[in-house]
Coordinates of C-alpha atoms in Angstrom, one line a residue:
M1 CA 114.7 96.4 190.3
N2 CA 113.7 95.1 193.7
E3 CA 117.0 94.1 195.4
N4 CA 115.3 91.3 197.3
H5 CA 113.9 89.6 194.2
T6 CA 115.2 86.0 194.0
F7 CA 115.1 83.0 191.6
S8 CA 114.9 79.5 193.0
T9 CA 117.3 76.8 191.8
S10 CA 116.2 74.1 194.3
S11 CA 116.0 71.5 191.5
V12 CA 118.6 71.5 188.8
H13 CA 116.8 71.8 185.4
R14 CA 119.0 71.5 182.3
T15 CA 117.7 73.5 179.3
G16 CA 120.3 72.6 176.8
K17 CA 120.8 76.3 175.9
V18 CA 123.4 79.0 176.5
L19 CA 122.6 82.7 176.2
L20 CA 125.3 84.7 174.3
I21 CA 125.2 88.4 175.4
Y22 CA 127.0 90.7 173.1
T23 CA 127.9 94.1 174.7
G24 CA 130.6 95.2 172.3
G25 CA 134.3 94.8 171.9
T26 CA 136.8 93.7 169.2
I27 CA 135.5 90.2 169.0
G28 CA 132.1 91.3 167.5
M29 CA 133.6 93.4 164.7
G30 CA 133.5 92.3 161.1
R31 CA 134.8 94.0 158.0
N32 CA 132.3 95.4 155.6
P33 CA 133.0 93.9 152.1
V34 CA 132.1 97.1 150.4
T35 CA 133.6 99.9 152.6
E36 CA 136.3 97.7 154.2
A37 CA 135.4 99.4 157.5
L38 CA 135.0 97.4 160.8
E39 CA 131.4 97.3 162.0
P40 CA 129.4 95.2 164.5
L41 CA 128.3 91.7 163.5
D42 CA 124.8 90.4 163.9
F43 CA 125.3 87.5 166.3
S44 CA 121.8 86.2 165.8
H45 CA 123.1 84.6 162.6
L46 CA 126.2 83.1 164.2
T47 CA 125.9 79.6 162.8
A48 CA 125.3 81.0 159.3
K49 CA 128.5 83.0 159.4
F50 CA 130.5 80.3 161.1
P51 CA 129.2 76.8 160.2
E52 CA 131.5 75.1 162.8
F53 CA 129.3 76.4 165.5
Q54 CA 126.6 73.9 164.5
Y55 CA 128.8 71.2 166.0
L56 CA 128.4 72.5 169.6
R57 CA 126.5 70.2 171.9
T58 CA 124.3 73.0 173.2
N59 CA 121.9 75.4 171.5
I60 CA 122.9 79.1 171.4
E61 CA 120.6 82.0 171.6
T62 CA 121.7 85.6 171.5
Y63 CA 121.0 88.9 173.1
Q64 CA 122.7 92.0 171.6
F65 CA 122.9 95.5 173.0
S66 CA 121.1 97.8 170.6
E67 CA 124.3 99.9 170.5
P68 CA 127.6 98.1 171.1
V69 CA 129.6 99.6 174.0
D70 CA 133.3 100.3 173.7
S71 CA 134.8 98.7 176.8
S72 CA 136.4 102.0 177.8
D73 CA 132.8 103.3 178.2
I74 CA 131.7 100.6 180.6
D75 CA 130.1 101.9 183.8
P76 CA 128.0 100.6 186.7
Q77 CA 124.7 101.2 184.8
I78 CA 125.9 98.8 182.1
W79 CA 126.8 96.2 184.8
A80 CA 123.2 96.6 186.1
N81 CA 121.8 96.1 182.6
I82 CA 123.8 92.8 182.3
V83 CA 122.6 91.7 185.7
N84 CA 119.0 92.5 184.7
I85 CA 119.4 90.4 181.5
I86 CA 120.9 87.4 183.4
T87 CA 118.2 87.7 186.0
K88 CA 115.3 87.8 183.5
Y89 CA 116.5 84.7 181.6
Y90 CA 118.2 82.9 184.5
D91 CA 115.9 79.9 184.5
N92 CA 115.9 79.6 180.7
Y93 CA 119.6 78.8 180.2
D94 CA 122.3 76.5 181.6
G95 CA 124.9 79.3 181.4
F96 CA 125.7 82.7 180.0
V97 CA 128.6 83.9 177.8
I98 CA 129.3 87.7 177.7
L99 CA 131.2 89.1 174.8
H100 CA 133.0 92.1 176.1
G101 CA 136.0 94.4 175.2
T102 CA 139.2 93.4 176.9
D103 CA 140.2 96.7 178.4
T104 CA 137.7 96.7 181.2
M105 CA 136.7 93.0 181.1
A106 CA 138.3 92.3 184.6
Y107 CA 136.3 95.2 186.1
T108 CA 133.0 93.8 184.7
A109 CA 133.9 90.3 185.8
S110 CA 134.7 91.5 189.3
A111 CA 131.5 93.6 189.5
L112 CA 129.3 90.8 188.4
S113 CA 130.8 88.3 190.9
F114 CA 129.5 90.5 193.7
M115 CA 126.2 91.6 192.0
L116 CA 125.1 88.0 191.3
E117 CA 125.0 86.6 194.8
N118 CA 125.0 82.8 195.2
L119 CA 125.4 82.4 191.5
T120 CA 124.7 78.7 190.5
K121 CA 125.3 78.9 186.8
P122 CA 128.4 79.8 184.7
V123 CA 128.8 83.4 183.6
I124 CA 131.8 83.5 181.3
L125 CA 133.2 86.7 179.8
T126 CA 135.4 86.5 176.7
G127 CA 136.5 88.5 173.8
S128 CA 139.5 88.6 171.4
Q129 CA 142.5 90.6 170.4
L130 CA 141.6 90.4 166.7
P131 CA 138.0 90.6 165.2
I132 CA 136.3 87.3 164.8
G133 CA 136.1 87.7 161.1
Q134 CA 139.9 88.1 160.6
L135 CA 142.0 85.2 159.4
R136 CA 144.3 84.9 162.5
T137 CA 141.5 85.7 165.0
D138 CA 141.6 84.3 168.5
G139 CA 137.9 85.0 168.7
K140 CA 136.5 81.8 167.4
E141 CA 138.4 79.6 169.8
N142 CA 137.6 81.9 172.8
L143 CA 133.9 81.9 171.9
V144 CA 133.5 78.2 171.1
T145 CA 135.3 77.1 174.2
S146 CA 133.4 79.6 176.4
I147 CA 130.1 78.2 175.2
E148 CA 131.3 74.7 175.9
L149 CA 132.4 75.7 179.4
A150 CA 129.1 77.5 180.0
S151 CA 127.2 74.3 179.2
A152 CA 129.4 71.8 181.0
H153 CA 127.9 70.1 184.0
H154 CA 128.2 67.3 186.5
P155 CA 126.2 64.1 186.2
D156 CA 123.7 65.5 188.8
G157 CA 123.1 68.5 186.5
T158 CA 125.0 71.1 188.5
A159 CA 127.3 73.3 186.6
M160 CA 131.0 72.5 186.4
V161 CA 132.0 76.1 187.0
P162 CA 129.2 78.0 188.8
E163 CA 130.9 81.4 189.0
V164 CA 131.8 84.5 187.0
C165 CA 134.9 83.7 184.9
I166 CA 137.0 85.0 182.1
Y167 CA 138.1 82.6 179.4
F168 CA 141.0 83.6 177.3
G169 CA 143.9 81.9 175.5
G170 CA 143.2 78.3 176.8
Q171 CA 142.6 79.3 180.4
L172 CA 139.5 79.7 182.5
L173 CA 140.1 82.2 185.2
R174 CA 138.1 83.4 188.2
G175 CA 136.8 86.8 187.1
N176 CA 137.4 88.7 190.3
R177 CA 141.0 87.5 190.4
A178 CA 141.9 88.4 186.8
T179 CA 143.9 91.3 185.4
K180 CA 144.7 92.2 181.8
Q181 CA 148.4 91.6 181.4
S182 CA 148.9 92.2 177.7
A183 CA 147.6 94.7 175.3
D184 CA 148.3 92.7 172.2
G185 CA 149.1 89.1 173.2
F186 CA 146.6 86.3 172.9
N187 CA 147.2 85.4 176.5
A188 CA 145.7 88.7 177.5
F189 CA 144.6 87.8 181.1
A190 CA 146.2 86.2 184.2
T191 CA 145.3 85.5 187.8
F192 CA 148.6 86.2 189.5
N193 CA 147.3 85.3 193.0
Y194 CA 145.0 82.4 192.2
P195 CA 145.3 79.2 190.2
V196 CA 143.6 78.6 186.9
L197 CA 140.1 77.0 187.2
C198 CA 140.4 75.0 184.0
H199 CA 143.0 74.4 181.3
A200 CA 141.4 74.0 177.8
G201 CA 143.7 71.8 175.7
V202 CA 142.8 68.7 173.7
T203 CA 140.5 68.0 176.7
F204 CA 139.2 70.2 179.6
T205 CA 141.2 69.8 182.8
Y206 CA 139.1 71.2 185.6
H207 CA 140.7 72.0 188.9
D208 CA 137.7 71.3 191.1
H209 CA 139.2 72.2 194.4
H210 CA 139.7 75.8 193.2
I211 CA 136.2 76.3 191.9
L212 CA 133.5 77.9 194.0
Q213 CA 130.7 75.7 195.2
P214 CA 127.5 77.7 195.9
D215 CA 124.4 76.4 197.8
F216 CA 122.4 75.0 194.9
S217 CA 119.3 74.8 197.2
R218 CA 119.4 78.6 197.7
P219 CA 118.3 81.1 195.1
M220 CA 120.5 83.5 193.2
V221 CA 120.0 87.0 194.5
P222 CA 120.7 89.9 192.0
H223 CA 121.9 93.3 193.1
T224 CA 121.9 96.2 190.7
E225 CA 122.9 99.2 192.9
M226 CA 126.5 100.3 192.9
D227 CA 128.0 103.4 194.6
A228 CA 130.9 104.7 192.5
N229 CA 132.2 107.3 195.0
V230 CA 135.6 105.6 195.2
I231 CA 139.0 106.5 193.7
V232 CA 142.2 104.6 193.0
M233 CA 145.4 106.3 194.1
S234 CA 149.0 105.1 193.4
L235 CA 151.8 106.2 195.7
F236 CA 155.1 107.2 194.2
P237 CA 158.4 108.8 195.4
G238 CA 157.8 112.5 195.6
I239 CA 154.0 112.5 195.8
Q240 CA 152.7 115.9 196.9
E241 CA 150.4 116.7 199.8
C242 CA 148.6 119.5 198.0
F243 CA 147.2 117.2 195.3
L244 CA 146.2 114.4 197.7
R245 CA 144.5 116.8 200.1
H246 CA 142.1 117.9 197.4
V247 CA 141.2 114.3 196.8
F248 CA 140.8 113.2 200.4
E249 CA 138.8 116.3 201.4
A250 CA 136.2 115.8 198.6
P251 CA 132.9 115.6 200.5
E252 CA 131.5 112.9 198.2
L253 CA 134.5 110.5 198.7
R254 CA 133.5 107.3 200.4
A255 CA 136.5 105.0 199.6
V256 CA 140.1 105.0 198.4
V257 CA 142.0 102.1 196.9
M258 CA 145.6 103.0 197.7
R259 CA 148.2 101.3 195.7
T260 CA 151.3 101.0 197.9
F261 CA 154.8 99.6 197.6
G262 CA 155.8 96.0 198.1
S263 CA 153.8 94.2 200.8
G264 CA 151.8 97.4 201.7
N265 CA 154.3 100.1 202.5
A266 CA 154.0 103.9 202.1
P267 CA 156.3 106.9 202.6
Q268 CA 156.7 107.8 206.3
R269 CA 155.5 111.3 205.9
Q270 CA 153.6 112.8 208.8
W271 CA 151.3 114.7 206.5
L272 CA 150.3 111.6 204.7
L273 CA 149.6 109.6 207.8
Q274 CA 147.6 112.5 209.2
L275 CA 145.6 112.8 206.0
L276 CA 144.8 109.1 206.0
K277 CA 143.8 109.2 209.7
E278 CA 141.5 112.3 209.2
A279 CA 139.8 110.6 206.2
S280 CA 139.3 107.4 208.1
L281 CA 137.8 109.2 211.1
R282 CA 135.4 110.9 208.7
G283 CA 134.2 107.5 207.5
V284 CA 136.3 107.1 204.3
T285 CA 137.3 103.5 203.8
I286 CA 141.0 103.3 202.7
V287 CA 142.1 99.9 201.3
N288 CA 145.7 99.0 200.9
I289 CA 146.6 97.2 197.7
S290 CA 150.1 96.4 196.5
Q291 CA 151.4 97.8 193.2
C292 CA 153.0 94.4 192.7
V293 CA 151.0 92.1 190.4
S294 CA 151.4 89.2 192.8
G295 CA 151.8 88.9 196.5
F296 CA 149.9 89.8 199.7
V297 CA 149.6 93.0 201.6
E298 CA 150.9 92.4 205.2
M299 CA 150.9 95.7 207.1
S300 CA 152.5 94.0 210.1
R301 CA 155.7 93.1 208.3
Y302 CA 157.3 96.6 208.3
D303 CA 157.0 99.7 210.5
T304 CA 155.6 101.7 207.6
G305 CA 152.7 99.2 207.3
Y306 CA 152.0 99.4 211.0
Q307 CA 151.7 103.2 210.8
L308 CA 149.1 102.8 208.0
K309 CA 147.2 100.4 210.1
D310 CA 147.2 102.9 213.0
A311 CA 145.9 105.5 210.6
G312 CA 142.8 103.4 209.9
V313 CA 143.9 101.8 206.6
V314 CA 142.6 98.3 206.0
S315 CA 144.4 95.6 204.2
G316 CA 143.2 94.6 200.7
R317 CA 145.1 91.3 201.2
D318 CA 145.8 89.8 197.7
S319 CA 143.0 91.5 195.9
T320 CA 143.3 93.0 192.4
V321 CA 142.6 96.7 192.0
E322 CA 139.6 95.8 189.8
S323 CA 138.2 93.6 192.5
A324 CA 138.8 96.0 195.3
V325 CA 137.2 98.9 193.4
T326 CA 134.0 97.0 192.4
K327 CA 133.7 95.4 195.8
L328 CA 133.7 98.8 197.5
M329 CA 131.1 100.0 195.0
Y330 CA 128.9 97.0 195.9
L331 CA 129.4 97.3 199.6
Q332 CA 128.8 101.1 199.6
A333 CA 125.5 100.6 197.9
R334 CA 124.4 98.1 200.5
Y335 CA 125.8 99.6 203.7
D336 CA 126.0 103.1 205.2
D337 CA 128.2 102.1 208.1
P338 CA 132.0 102.4 207.3
E339 CA 132.9 99.8 209.9
T340 CA 130.7 97.3 208.2
I341 CA 132.3 98.0 204.9
R342 CA 135.8 97.7 206.4
T343 CA 134.8 94.4 208.0
F344 CA 133.6 92.9 204.7
M345 CA 136.8 94.1 202.9
N346 CA 138.6 91.6 205.0
R347 CA 136.2 88.8 204.1
S348 CA 135.9 86.8 201.0
I349 CA 132.4 87.4 199.5
A350 CA 132.9 85.7 196.1
G351 CA 136.4 84.2 196.3
E352 CA 138.1 87.5 195.6
V353 CA 140.7 87.4 198.4
T354 CA 142.6 84.7 200.2
I355 CA 141.6 84.4 203.8

């Protein structure tokens, strides 16, 4: 795809339709009445299977992957496929709902927030912890509410939430701030460093001052290239030089997301600082992310943080790991210069960090 291809949204045209994109995941599984085995549902007959969907105030059309993808197998090529689908049908729908497995949903939401530049329509990812056909499923509420949120708009026709989001368990969350917090609870996701965008109770309570406001007079610009030469590394007491050296000296390596202690601290080992400095001088971008689920990396708070800064490590601020990884992939695909990438890692591109 041509990276410079754009789609104009200079005049807000409401279509009265939402596109439901099914990639895979637990929500789309139904139980075969003969074999009792779980198998993918055909979402093109959604209202026939679930009559309550006919009461939605928007029309629903569906796009299904020919082969459902387990969320553990999601990769940048699948992100590019999703971007291509949204780009192709961008002018035909008011919003998009993506059904996705929960395990890597935060990675996909983060990636799409960067790949869909100046997004002016809702792209809402959702799923469920139980298949939609089961009695106690959370899938129906998640899906119905996501569709309603994807079609919600202001009186002037502009979308209520024109950004990439995750909807789960009554809360609409910024996608690139979200992290999966529970493997089996219905409140599977949280944004520990950013407020909820909308609470879905008896009514929708939007928190407008937390929602991104794009330039509706400018086009959405899709990007499909991602450079995945990045690795996530967690520090721990007793970490060994020999293992890290193999990683840092890999010639293909372009970036490291380093999960440090507390507000951005690391062991004061000379070999570690030297390894970080050598990699930085070679052009590797090293981003400091806290292992804590909430809080801010401040490398000027303690001496250990200062030493990391001197070694060329850049602060990931209050970014999630998912956001930092996908942001690096996005930037590395666009820029060859490490200093440019480091500069953008300290800027907010899509509301992913607090500046």
